[in-house]
Amino acid sequence: MNRALNALQSTKSTRNLGLKHRNTFGFEVSAELAYDITVPEQIPEVMSEIAKQKLAWRVLGGGSNVILPKILAGATLLMNIAGQEIISADDKNTYLSVGGGVNWHEFVAWTLEHDLPGLENLALIPGTVGAAPIQNIGAYGVEVAEYIDSIIVFDVKDQAFVTLTKDACCFAYRDSYFKQNPQRFIVTQVVFKIPKSWKPRIHYADLAKQFFENANPSPEDIFLAVCKIRTHKLPDPKVIGNAGSFFQNPIIPIEQFEALLKKHVDLVSYPDLPGKRKLAAGWLIDQCGFKGQRLGSVGVYENQALVLVNHGGGTAQDVLSLAQSIQDKVRAEFGVSLVIEPNLF
Ligand code: EPU
């Protein structure tokens, strides 16, 4: 409790804080009022101050899935709650409690060091643990939702801490109850449920290729393979600003898919939901000739058309105009609408 009291007394707020290094696009951004949140107990007081002053607000994790304007008006809560620990175990599972501000990739590495495999397919995804469930991060055939037991949040509407079970989180492809109810919940801790039985999950084409001659890789083998594939396909935000996939992979009715397939025999798609088909947005954009293209300071990454990049000096507006021309062309060519994946603040 002392820790919480100390943090409360010193809830640091900073005016006009530069956030260039806290958004992976590397945009020049200034937060009018930024709060450093290191323990959950700070949140009720900060939120009541924000309500009193009728300020706009948002939570920022690692800034890896956001498009930030030049000025972030009102209050920005910098989610910096640390800590990861094993809280219990039974015959089948180990339960871990992890602070919302913990770096996702470092957490995945920690689970492997503690012999708790399961999350290795999600290695090297930028961002924080608290942000992971909001868009239900996923890669190489695994989604984080599968490993979540419950989530501790501050409910801004009811001004209380609540534990939401996995079912209450309504997880779906890049979607959750939190994403459906913006401005309502602040994730403080995530409780993970890691099954003790483990099997490699290497069915995803890119991974299967890596293990062509090794059907029994270890979790560490998979971790390293995922890191290798991602490093090759996705730009390192420390080198070229980006927010990972800029668009969601569109899910379309099966009839529309069949009609498209007649015109484009090499259309890349996945069976996702009954009666529907998920298309590879990267393939659609690539076919429209955008890969490696530049528009001023921003552009489309040369190795993966789904990733928009900031070559330096770009702004949210620049990237949004490029996105608009991509959306227009893909709609004209394929009759498919692309939805922007990162959050627009
Ligand atoms: N493709 C192209 N040209 C491109 C890009 C992709 O033809 O420029 C084709 C690929 O050849 C492949 C297909 O499109 O056949 C899919 O590409 P990829 O395997 O690279 O995956 P993705 O669907 O583009 C998704 C996630 C990524 C995740 C990877 C791996 C979304 C929106 N994106 O990308 O997530 O890492 O699968 O599982 O679901 C992110 O969300 O930020 C992200 C990077």
Short mmCIF file of N, CA, C and O in Angstrom, two decimals, residues 39-45 81 151-156 158-164 186-189:
data_model
loop_
_atom_site.label_atom_id
_atom_site.label_comp_id
_atom_site.label_asym_id
_atom_site.label_seq_id
_atom_site.Cartn_x
_atom_site.Cartn_y
_atom_site.Cartn_z
N VAL A 39 1.23 2.51 -11.02
CA VAL A 39 0.44 1.54 -10.24
C VAL A 39 -1.05 1.82 -10.47
O VAL A 39 -1.44 2.97 -10.68
N PRO A 40 -1.90 0.77 -10.44
CA PRO A 40 -3.33 0.95 -10.72
C PRO A 40 -3.98 1.99 -9.82
O PRO A 40 -4.86 2.73 -10.25
N GLU A 41 -3.52 2.05 -8.56
CA GLU A 41 -4.17 2.93 -7.58
C GLU A 41 -4.13 4.41 -8.00
O GLU A 41 -4.89 5.22 -7.47
N GLN A 42 -3.27 4.77 -8.93
CA GLN A 42 -3.23 6.18 -9.37
C GLN A 42 -4.45 6.53 -10.24
O GLN A 42 -4.81 7.70 -10.36
N ILE A 43 -5.01 5.51 -10.88
CA ILE A 43 -5.97 5.79 -11.96
C ILE A 43 -7.26 6.49 -11.48
O ILE A 43 -7.67 7.48 -12.09
N PRO A 44 -7.91 6.02 -10.38
CA PRO A 44 -9.16 6.70 -9.99
C PRO A 44 -8.97 8.20 -9.79
O PRO A 44 -9.78 9.01 -10.24
N GLU A 45 -7.86 8.57 -9.12
CA GLU A 45 -7.64 9.99 -8.83
C GLU A 45 -7.39 10.78 -10.13
O GLU A 45 -7.96 11.85 -10.34
N ILE A 81 2.58 0.39 -15.90
CA ILE A 81 2.48 -0.56 -14.77
C ILE A 81 3.34 -1.79 -15.08
O ILE A 81 3.14 -2.46 -16.09
N ILE A 151 -9.02 -10.27 -17.22
CA ILE A 151 -8.34 -8.97 -17.35
C ILE A 151 -8.84 -8.04 -16.26
O ILE A 151 -10.05 -7.93 -16.04
N ILE A 152 -7.90 -7.41 -15.58
CA ILE A 152 -8.30 -6.44 -14.55
C ILE A 152 -8.27 -5.05 -15.19
O ILE A 152 -7.26 -4.65 -15.80
N VAL A 153 -9.41 -4.37 -15.07
CA VAL A 153 -9.52 -3.06 -15.73
C VAL A 153 -10.08 -2.05 -14.73
O VAL A 153 -10.72 -2.42 -13.75
N PHE A 154 -9.83 -0.78 -15.01
CA PHE A 154 -10.56 0.27 -14.31
C PHE A 154 -11.71 0.65 -15.23
O PHE A 154 -11.49 1.01 -16.39
N ASP A 155 -12.94 0.51 -14.72
CA ASP A 155 -14.12 0.85 -15.51
C ASP A 155 -14.41 2.34 -15.28
O ASP A 155 -14.82 2.74 -14.19
N VAL A 156 -14.16 3.12 -16.30
CA VAL A 156 -14.26 4.58 -16.16
C VAL A 156 -15.71 5.00 -15.92
O VAL A 156 -15.98 5.94 -15.17
N ASP A 158 -18.16 3.24 -14.34
CA ASP A 158 -18.59 2.93 -12.96
C ASP A 158 -17.53 3.33 -11.92
O ASP A 158 -17.73 3.10 -10.72
N GLN A 159 -16.43 3.86 -12.37
CA GLN A 159 -15.33 4.28 -11.51
C GLN A 159 -14.93 3.21 -10.49
O GLN A 159 -14.89 3.44 -9.28
N ALA A 160 -14.68 2.01 -11.00
CA ALA A 160 -14.30 0.90 -10.12
C ALA A 160 -13.41 -0.07 -10.88
O ALA A 160 -13.51 -0.16 -12.11
N PHE A 161 -12.56 -0.77 -10.14
CA PHE A 161 -11.77 -1.83 -10.75
C PHE A 161 -12.65 -3.08 -10.89
O PHE A 161 -13.41 -3.41 -9.98
N VAL A 162 -12.57 -3.72 -12.04
CA VAL A 162 -13.40 -4.89 -12.31
C VAL A 162 -12.51 -5.96 -12.95
O VAL A 162 -11.58 -5.62 -13.69
N THR A 163 -12.84 -7.23 -12.66
CA THR A 163 -12.14 -8.32 -13.36
C THR A 163 -13.09 -8.89 -14.40
O THR A 163 -14.20 -9.31 -14.07
N LEU A 164 -12.66 -8.84 -15.65
CA LEU A 164 -13.50 -9.38 -16.73
C LEU A 164 -12.96 -10.75 -17.11
O LEU A 164 -11.77 -10.91 -17.37
N ILE A 186 -9.71 0.83 -18.71
CA ILE A 186 -8.25 0.97 -18.72
C ILE A 186 -7.69 -0.35 -18.21
O ILE A 186 -7.95 -0.73 -17.05
N VAL A 187 -6.97 -1.06 -19.06
CA VAL A 187 -6.42 -2.36 -18.67
C VAL A 187 -5.22 -2.13 -17.74
O VAL A 187 -4.28 -1.44 -18.11
N THR A 188 -5.29 -2.71 -16.53
CA THR A 188 -4.17 -2.55 -15.60
C THR A 188 -3.32 -3.81 -15.50
O THR A 188 -2.11 -3.73 -15.42
N GLN A 189 -3.98 -4.99 -15.47
CA GLN A 189 -3.24 -6.25 -15.43
C GLN A 189 -3.94 -7.28 -16.28
O GLN A 189 -5.17 -7.28 -16.38
#
